[in-house]
CSV table of C-alpha atoms in Angstrom, one decimal:
chain,number,residue,atom,x,y,z
A,1,ALA,CA,18.3,-14.1,-32.5
A,2,LEU,CA,16.4,-16.9,-30.8
A,3,ARG,CA,16.3,-18.9,-34.1
A,4,ALA,CA,20.0,-18.2,-34.7
A,5,GLN,CA,20.8,-19.6,-31.3
A,6,ALA,CA,18.7,-22.7,-32.1
A,7,GLN,CA,20.6,-23.2,-35.4
A,8,ALA,CA,24.0,-22.7,-33.6
A,9,LEU,CA,23.1,-25.2,-30.9
A,10,GLY,CA,22.0,-27.8,-33.4
A,11,ALA,CA,25.2,-27.5,-35.3
A,12,HIS,CA,27.3,-27.7,-32.1
A,13,LEU,CA,25.5,-30.8,-30.9
A,14,GLY,CA,25.8,-32.4,-34.3
A,15,ASP,CA,29.5,-31.8,-34.5
A,16,HIS,CA,30.1,-33.1,-30.9
A,17,PRO,CA,28.1,-36.3,-30.4
A,18,GLU,CA,30.2,-37.1,-27.3
A,19,LEU,CA,28.4,-34.3,-25.3
A,20,ASP,CA,26.2,-35.3,-22.5
A,21,LEU,CA,22.7,-33.9,-23.4
A,22,ARG,CA,21.6,-33.6,-19.8
A,23,ALA,CA,24.7,-31.5,-19.0
A,24,ALA,CA,24.1,-29.4,-22.0
A,25,ALA,CA,20.5,-28.8,-21.0
A,26,ALA,CA,21.5,-27.9,-17.5
A,27,THR,CA,24.0,-25.3,-18.8
A,28,LEU,CA,21.4,-23.9,-21.2
A,29,ALA,CA,18.8,-23.5,-18.5
A,30,LEU,CA,20.9,-22.4,-15.6
A,31,GLY,CA,24.2,-21.0,-16.9
A,32,ARG,CA,23.1,-18.2,-19.2
A,33,ALA,CA,21.1,-15.0,-19.1
A,34,GLN,CA,17.4,-15.4,-18.6
A,35,LEU,CA,16.3,-13.4,-21.7
A,36,PRO,CA,12.6,-13.0,-22.4
A,37,HIS,CA,12.3,-14.7,-25.9
A,38,ARG,CA,12.7,-18.4,-25.2
A,39,GLY,CA,12.4,-21.8,-27.0
A,40,ALA,CA,12.5,-25.3,-25.8
A,41,VAL,CA,12.7,-28.7,-27.4
A,42,LEU,CA,11.3,-31.8,-25.6
A,43,ALA,CA,13.0,-34.9,-27.0
A,44,ALA,CA,13.7,-38.5,-25.8
A,45,ASP,CA,16.9,-38.9,-27.9
A,46,ARG,CA,19.6,-37.0,-29.9
A,47,ASP,CA,18.0,-37.4,-33.3
A,48,ARG,CA,14.6,-36.0,-32.1
A,49,LEU,CA,16.5,-33.2,-30.4
A,50,LEU,CA,18.4,-32.2,-33.5
A,51,GLU,CA,15.1,-32.3,-35.6
A,52,GLY,CA,13.4,-30.1,-33.0
A,53,LEU,CA,16.2,-27.6,-33.0
A,54,ARG,CA,16.0,-27.5,-36.9
A,55,LEU,CA,12.3,-26.7,-36.7
A,56,LEU,CA,12.8,-24.1,-34.0
A,57,ALA,CA,15.6,-22.4,-36.1
A,58,ALA,CA,13.2,-22.4,-39.1
A,59,GLY,CA,10.3,-21.0,-37.1
A,60,GLN,CA,8.2,-24.1,-37.9
A,61,PRO,CA,5.8,-26.0,-35.6
A,62,GLY,CA,6.6,-29.5,-34.4
A,63,ASP,CA,5.9,-32.0,-31.6
A,64,GLY,CA,7.8,-31.0,-28.5
A,65,VAL,CA,8.9,-27.6,-30.0
A,66,ILE,CA,7.9,-24.7,-27.8
A,67,GLU,CA,8.4,-21.0,-28.4
A,68,GLY,CA,7.2,-18.1,-26.3
A,69,LEU,CA,7.8,-14.8,-24.4
A,70,ALA,CA,8.6,-15.3,-20.7
A,71,ARG,CA,6.8,-13.2,-18.2
A,72,ARG,CA,8.9,-10.9,-16.0
A,73,PRO,CA,8.6,-11.5,-12.2
A,74,ALA,CA,5.4,-9.9,-10.9
A,75,ARG,CA,5.7,-6.5,-9.3
A,76,VAL,CA,3.6,-6.0,-6.2
A,77,ALA,CA,2.7,-2.8,-4.4
A,78,PHE,CA,1.8,-2.8,-0.7
A,79,VAL,CA,-1.2,-0.4,0.0
A,80,PHE,CA,-1.6,0.8,3.6
A,81,PRO,CA,-5.1,2.2,4.6
A,82,GLY,CA,-6.0,5.0,6.9
A,83,GLN,CA,-8.6,4.7,9.6
A,84,GLY,CA,-11.8,2.7,9.0
A,85,GLY,CA,-10.8,-0.9,8.7
A,86,GLN,CA,-10.5,-1.6,12.4
A,87,TRP,CA,-12.6,-4.1,14.3
A,88,GLU,CA,-12.7,-5.5,17.9
A,89,GLY,CA,-10.3,-8.4,18.2
A,90,MET,CA,-8.4,-7.6,15.0
A,91,ALA,CA,-5.1,-9.4,14.6
A,92,THR,CA,-5.3,-11.5,17.8
A,93,GLU,CA,-5.8,-14.9,16.2
A,94,LEU,CA,-3.0,-14.2,13.7
A,95,TRP,CA,-0.8,-12.9,16.6
A,96,ASP,CA,-1.3,-16.3,18.3
A,97,ALA,CA,-0.8,-18.4,15.1
A,98,SER,CA,2.0,-16.8,13.2
A,99,PRO,CA,5.5,-16.4,14.7
A,100,PRO,CA,6.6,-13.8,12.1
A,101,PHE,CA,3.5,-11.7,12.7
A,102,ALA,CA,3.8,-12.0,16.4
A,103,ALA,CA,7.5,-11.0,16.3
A,104,ALA,CA,6.6,-7.9,14.3
A,105,MET,CA,3.7,-7.0,16.6
A,106,LYS,CA,6.1,-7.3,19.6
A,107,GLU,CA,8.5,-4.9,17.9
A,108,CYS,CA,5.8,-2.4,17.1
A,109,ALA,CA,4.5,-2.6,20.7
A,110,GLN,CA,8.0,-1.9,22.1
A,111,ALA,CA,8.3,1.1,19.7
A,112,LEU,CA,5.0,2.5,20.7
A,113,GLU,CA,5.2,1.8,24.5
A,114,PRO,CA,7.4,4.9,25.5
A,115,HIS,CA,4.8,7.2,24.1
A,116,LEU,CA,1.6,5.5,25.5
A,117,ASP,CA,-0.1,4.9,28.8
A,118,TRP,CA,-1.8,1.7,27.4
A,119,ARG,CA,-0.5,-1.6,26.0
A,120,LEU,CA,-1.2,-2.7,22.5
A,121,ALA,CA,-1.9,-6.4,23.3
A,122,GLU,CA,-4.4,-5.4,26.0
A,123,VAL,CA,-6.3,-3.1,23.7
A,124,LEU,CA,-6.5,-5.6,20.9
A,125,ARG,CA,-7.5,-8.5,23.2
A,126,GLY,CA,-10.1,-6.4,25.0
A,127,ALA,CA,-8.4,-6.7,28.5
A,128,PRO,CA,-10.4,-5.2,31.4
A,129,GLY,CA,-9.6,-1.6,31.8
A,130,ALA,CA,-7.9,-1.2,28.4
A,131,PRO,CA,-9.0,1.8,26.4
A,132,SER,CA,-11.4,1.4,23.5
A,133,LEU,CA,-10.5,1.3,19.8
A,134,GLU,CA,-13.1,4.1,19.4
A,135,ARG,CA,-10.5,6.5,20.8
A,136,ILE,CA,-8.7,8.1,17.9
A,137,ASP,CA,-5.4,8.2,19.9
A,138,VAL,CA,-5.8,4.5,20.4
A,139,VAL,CA,-7.0,3.2,17.1
A,140,GLN,CA,-4.4,4.9,14.9
A,141,PRO,CA,-1.3,3.5,16.7
A,142,ALA,CA,-3.1,0.1,16.8
A,143,LEU,CA,-3.7,0.2,13.1
A,144,PHE,CA,-0.1,1.2,12.5
A,145,ALA,CA,1.1,-1.9,14.3
A,146,VAL,CA,-1.2,-4.2,12.4
A,147,MET,CA,-0.2,-2.7,9.0
A,148,VAL,CA,3.5,-2.9,9.6
A,149,SER,CA,3.2,-6.5,11.0
A,150,LEU,CA,1.1,-7.6,8.0
A,151,ALA,CA,3.8,-6.2,5.6
A,152,ARG,CA,6.4,-8.2,7.6
A,153,LEU,CA,4.3,-11.3,7.3
A,154,TRP,CA,4.0,-11.0,3.5
A,155,ARG,CA,7.8,-10.5,3.3
A,156,SER,CA,8.3,-13.6,5.5
A,157,PHE,CA,6.6,-15.6,2.7
A,158,GLY,CA,8.9,-14.1,0.1
A,159,VAL,CA,6.5,-11.4,-1.2
A,160,GLU,CA,8.7,-8.3,-1.6
A,161,PRO,CA,7.0,-5.0,-2.6
A,162,ALA,CA,8.3,-3.1,-5.6
A,163,ALA,CA,6.5,0.0,-4.3
A,164,VAL,CA,4.4,1.3,-1.4
A,165,VAL,CA,1.5,3.7,-1.0
A,166,GLY,CA,-0.3,4.8,2.2
A,167,HIS,CA,-3.7,6.5,2.6
A,168,SER,CA,-3.6,9.3,5.2
A,169,GLN,CA,-2.0,7.7,8.3
A,170,GLY,CA,-1.1,4.7,6.2
A,171,GLU,CA,1.7,6.8,4.7
A,172,ILE,CA,3.5,6.5,8.0
A,173,ALA,CA,3.6,2.7,7.7
A,174,ALA,CA,4.4,3.0,4.0
A,175,ALA,CA,7.4,5.2,4.8
A,176,HIS,CA,8.7,2.7,7.3
A,177,ILE,CA,8.3,-0.3,5.1
A,178,ALA,CA,10.0,1.6,2.2
A,179,GLY,CA,13.0,2.1,4.5
A,180,GLY,CA,12.6,5.8,4.8
A,181,ARG,CA,11.8,5.9,8.5
A,182,SER,CA,12.9,3.9,11.5
A,183,LEU,CA,10.3,2.0,13.4
A,184,ALA,CA,10.9,4.3,16.4
A,185,ASP,CA,10.4,7.4,14.4
A,186,ALA,CA,7.3,6.0,12.6
A,187,ALA,CA,5.8,5.1,16.0
A,188,ARG,CA,6.4,8.5,17.3
A,189,ILE,CA,4.8,10.2,14.3
A,190,VAL,CA,1.6,8.1,14.5
A,191,VAL,CA,1.3,8.8,18.3
A,192,VAL,CA,1.8,12.5,18.0
A,193,ARG,CA,-0.5,12.8,15.0
A,194,SER,CA,-3.3,10.9,16.8
A,195,ARG,CA,-2.9,12.8,20.1
A,196,GLU,CA,-3.3,16.1,18.3
A,197,LEU,CA,-6.4,14.9,16.5
A,198,ALA,CA,-7.9,13.7,19.8
A,199,LYS,CA,-7.5,17.3,21.2
A,200,ILE,CA,-9.9,18.6,18.5
A,201,GLU,CA,-12.5,15.9,18.6
A,202,GLY,CA,-16.1,16.9,18.7
A,203,GLY,CA,-16.1,19.9,16.4
A,204,GLY,CA,-16.4,18.3,13.0
A,205,GLY,CA,-17.5,15.3,10.9
A,206,MET,CA,-16.8,13.3,7.7
A,207,MET,CA,-19.0,11.8,5.0
A,208,ALA,CA,-18.4,9.5,2.0
A,209,VAL,CA,-20.1,10.5,-1.2
A,210,ALA,CA,-20.2,9.0,-4.7
A,211,LEU,CA,-19.2,12.0,-6.7
A,212,SER,CA,-16.1,13.3,-8.5
A,213,ALA,CA,-14.2,16.2,-7.0
A,214,GLU,CA,-15.5,18.4,-9.8
A,215,GLN,CA,-19.1,17.4,-9.2
A,216,PHE,CA,-18.8,17.9,-5.5
A,217,ALA,CA,-17.2,21.4,-5.9
A,218,ALA,CA,-20.2,22.5,-8.0
A,219,ARG,CA,-22.7,21.3,-5.4
A,220,ALA,CA,-20.8,22.7,-2.3
A,221,ALA,CA,-19.5,26.0,-3.6
A,222,HIS,CA,-22.0,27.9,-1.4
A,223,LEU,CA,-20.5,26.4,1.7
A,224,ALA,CA,-17.1,27.9,1.1
A,225,GLU,CA,-14.5,26.5,3.6
A,226,ARG,CA,-17.1,24.9,5.9
A,227,VAL,CA,-16.7,21.6,3.9
A,228,SER,CA,-13.5,20.3,2.3
A,229,VAL,CA,-12.6,17.3,0.2
A,230,ALA,CA,-10.7,15.1,2.7
A,231,ALA,CA,-9.9,12.3,0.3
A,232,ALA,CA,-10.2,11.7,-3.4
A,233,ASN,CA,-10.2,8.0,-3.4
A,234,SER,CA,-11.4,7.3,-7.0
A,235,PRO,CA,-12.9,9.2,-10.0
A,236,ALA,CA,-16.3,8.8,-8.4
A,237,SER,CA,-15.6,8.3,-4.7
A,238,LEU,CA,-14.8,11.1,-2.2
A,239,VAL,CA,-14.6,11.6,1.6
A,240,VAL,CA,-15.6,15.1,2.6
A,241,SER,CA,-15.2,16.7,6.0
A,242,GLY,CA,-16.1,19.9,7.8
A,243,ASP,CA,-18.8,21.5,10.0
A,244,PRO,CA,-21.5,19.0,11.1
A,245,ALA,CA,-24.3,21.5,10.1
A,246,ALA,CA,-22.8,21.9,6.6
A,247,LEU,CA,-22.5,18.1,6.3
A,248,ASP,CA,-26.2,17.7,7.4
A,249,GLU,CA,-27.2,20.2,4.7
A,250,LEU,CA,-25.3,18.3,2.0
A,251,GLU,CA,-26.6,15.0,3.1
A,252,ARG,CA,-30.2,16.3,2.6
A,253,ASP,CA,-29.3,17.6,-0.8
A,254,PHE,CA,-27.7,14.4,-1.9
A,255,GLU,CA,-30.6,12.3,-0.7
A,256,ALA,CA,-33.0,14.5,-2.7
A,257,GLU,CA,-30.8,14.1,-5.8
A,258,GLY,CA,-30.4,10.3,-5.3
A,259,ILE,CA,-26.6,10.6,-4.8
A,260,ARG,CA,-25.2,7.9,-2.5
A,261,SER,CA,-23.6,9.3,0.7
A,262,ARG,CA,-22.8,7.9,4.1
A,263,ARG,CA,-21.8,9.7,7.3
A,264,ILE,CA,-18.6,8.3,8.8
A,265,ALA,CA,-18.3,7.7,12.5
A,266,SER,CA,-15.9,10.5,13.2
A,267,THR,CA,-16.2,13.7,15.2
A,268,VAL,CA,-13.0,15.1,13.7
A,269,ALA,CA,-12.9,16.9,10.3
A,270,GLY,CA,-9.6,15.4,9.2
A,271,HIS,CA,-7.9,16.9,6.1
A,272,SER,CA,-9.6,20.2,6.5
A,273,PRO,CA,-9.0,23.6,8.2
A,274,HIS,CA,-10.3,22.0,11.4
A,275,VAL,CA,-6.9,20.4,12.0
A,276,GLU,CA,-4.8,23.6,11.6
A,277,PRO,CA,-4.5,24.0,15.4
A,278,ALA,CA,-2.4,20.8,15.4
A,279,ARG,CA,0.3,22.3,13.3
A,280,ALA,CA,2.5,24.0,15.9
A,281,ALA,CA,2.6,21.0,18.2
A,282,MET,CA,3.3,18.6,15.4
A,283,LEU,CA,6.2,20.7,14.0
A,284,SER,CA,7.6,21.0,17.5
A,285,GLU,CA,7.3,17.4,18.6
A,286,LEU,CA,8.5,15.9,15.3
A,287,ALA,CA,11.3,18.3,14.7
A,288,SER,CA,13.9,15.7,15.7
A,289,ILE,CA,12.8,12.9,13.5
A,290,SER,CA,15.4,11.7,11.0
A,291,PRO,CA,14.0,11.1,7.5
A,292,ARG,CA,16.2,9.1,5.2
A,293,ALA,CA,16.3,7.8,1.6
A,294,GLY,CA,14.2,4.6,1.3
A,295,SER,CA,15.0,1.5,-0.6
A,296,LEU,CA,11.6,1.3,-2.3
A,297,PRO,CA,9.6,3.8,-4.4
A,298,LEU,CA,6.9,5.5,-2.3
A,299,PHE,CA,3.9,7.0,-4.0
A,300,SER,CA,2.6,9.7,-1.7
A,301,THR,CA,-1.0,10.5,-1.2
A,302,VAL,CA,0.0,14.0,-0.2
A,303,SER,CA,1.4,14.8,-3.6
A,304,GLY,CA,-0.3,12.1,-5.6
A,305,GLU,CA,3.1,11.0,-7.1
A,306,ALA,CA,6.4,9.4,-6.3
A,307,ALA,CA,8.0,11.1,-3.4
A,308,GLU,CA,11.4,11.1,-1.7
A,309,THR,CA,11.2,9.7,1.8
A,310,ALA,CA,14.3,11.8,2.7
A,311,ALA,CA,12.2,14.9,2.4
A,312,MET,CA,9.4,13.7,4.7
A,313,ASP,CA,10.1,15.9,7.6
A,314,ALA,CA,7.7,17.3,10.3
A,315,GLU,CA,6.2,19.7,7.8
A,316,HIS,CA,5.3,16.8,5.5
A,317,TRP,CA,3.5,14.9,8.3
A,318,TYR,CA,1.5,18.0,9.1
A,319,ARG,CA,0.5,18.3,5.4
A,320,ASN,CA,-0.3,14.6,5.5
A,321,LEU,CA,-2.9,15.4,8.1
A,322,ARG,CA,-4.1,18.7,6.6
A,323,GLN,CA,-4.3,18.3,2.9
A,324,THR,CA,-6.6,16.2,0.7
A,325,VAL,CA,-5.6,12.6,0.5
A,326,ARG,CA,-4.9,12.1,-3.2
A,327,PHE,CA,-5.2,8.3,-3.3
A,328,ALA,CA,-6.6,8.1,-6.8
A,329,ASP,CA,-3.7,10.2,-8.2
A,330,ALA,CA,-1.2,8.0,-6.4
A,331,VAL,CA,-2.7,4.8,-7.8
A,332,ARG,CA,-2.6,6.3,-11.3
A,333,ALA,CA,1.1,7.3,-10.8
A,334,MET,CA,1.9,3.7,-9.8
A,335,THR,CA,0.7,2.4,-13.2
A,336,GLY,CA,3.9,3.9,-14.6
A,337,ALA,CA,6.0,1.7,-12.3
A,338,GLU,CA,4.6,-1.4,-14.0
A,339,ILE,CA,2.9,-2.7,-10.9
A,340,ASP,CA,1.0,-6.0,-11.5
A,341,ALA,CA,-0.8,-6.4,-8.2
A,342,LEU,CA,-1.9,-4.4,-5.1
A,343,ILE,CA,-2.0,-6.0,-1.7
A,344,GLU,CA,-3.9,-4.0,1.0
A,345,GLY,CA,-2.2,-4.5,4.3
A,346,GLY,CA,-4.9,-3.8,6.8
A,347,PRO,CA,-7.4,-5.7,9.0
A,348,HIS,CA,-10.3,-5.2,6.6
A,349,PRO,CA,-10.4,-4.2,2.9
A,350,VAL,CA,-11.0,-0.4,2.6
A,351,LEU,CA,-9.0,0.7,-0.5
A,352,ILE,CA,-9.3,-2.2,-3.0
A,353,SER,CA,-12.7,-1.0,-4.4
A,354,PRO,CA,-11.6,2.6,-5.1
A,355,ALA,CA,-8.2,1.4,-6.4
A,356,LEU,CA,-10.1,-0.9,-8.9
A,357,GLN,CA,-12.4,2.0,-9.9
A,358,THR,CA,-9.4,4.2,-10.5
A,359,LEU,CA,-7.5,1.5,-12.5
């Protein structure tokens, strides 16, 4: 079809020598469908143009004759991390330097403020008397604000996501950016979630381990429900959570076997039976949220596949806290959406390495 178009164009220009070649070129470039198979002829005069079109129509090479397959526009997915990428002073320089980021942070602070007894700017800037980011009910709302504001910043530069995915609490930011949750509802969810976690601090722990889920299950079967897979981040990267004594035992076993493991600075066994006391309060306090259909595909780390944001009610957000984070499955599912690039929207890279391992 491309060669037939070149032949027809050559005949038309040959039959109409009065045509302005620049006007014809402008119409060809801007006035027709941008189909993927394309050809171009670079020529300084009409005779060379007609000869180039003859060669293009015949499928023959020639000076100034170009033929190729155009790339489609790149499709980007925004990836929102859970806890772990925070650091003292995060976002403050960007807050001062970038008006779009500052505007988004201000909106997030206003959405969070009715639910908090501290101010976002004071926490991030380390103001005297401000609570520490080490508090789970402080760090999670703060990270939510940073993630949402980074997404708004990318969009201010024209980078529009074709899909979103969020790891653990990151799914709250993902649902908002996908259009499936208002900023007010998303802020409320992250505050309620983090407060309920703060109530059960001190009774559990978490550990990263370089094993597959199957390999871990074989080594931890004797511990029954004392240890759970909290997050399956890649085919060979897990986070496990549970009783501190059980984690101590596993850590000794892994060291003896030469298996890489690292305790995470957490006294809450997230994504395990430890969080079940939070269910009643979460269902009650989030009963009035208004989920809606989003404008972007969201790949949920609760199900490991594409999910409808309109179905993300209070029960979903409890499952988001209780069930294993299926990040690797969600990344695999996104490959079917022809995503070309992943952008992690957090203060420090946490998920890029396991995403690359999975891909």
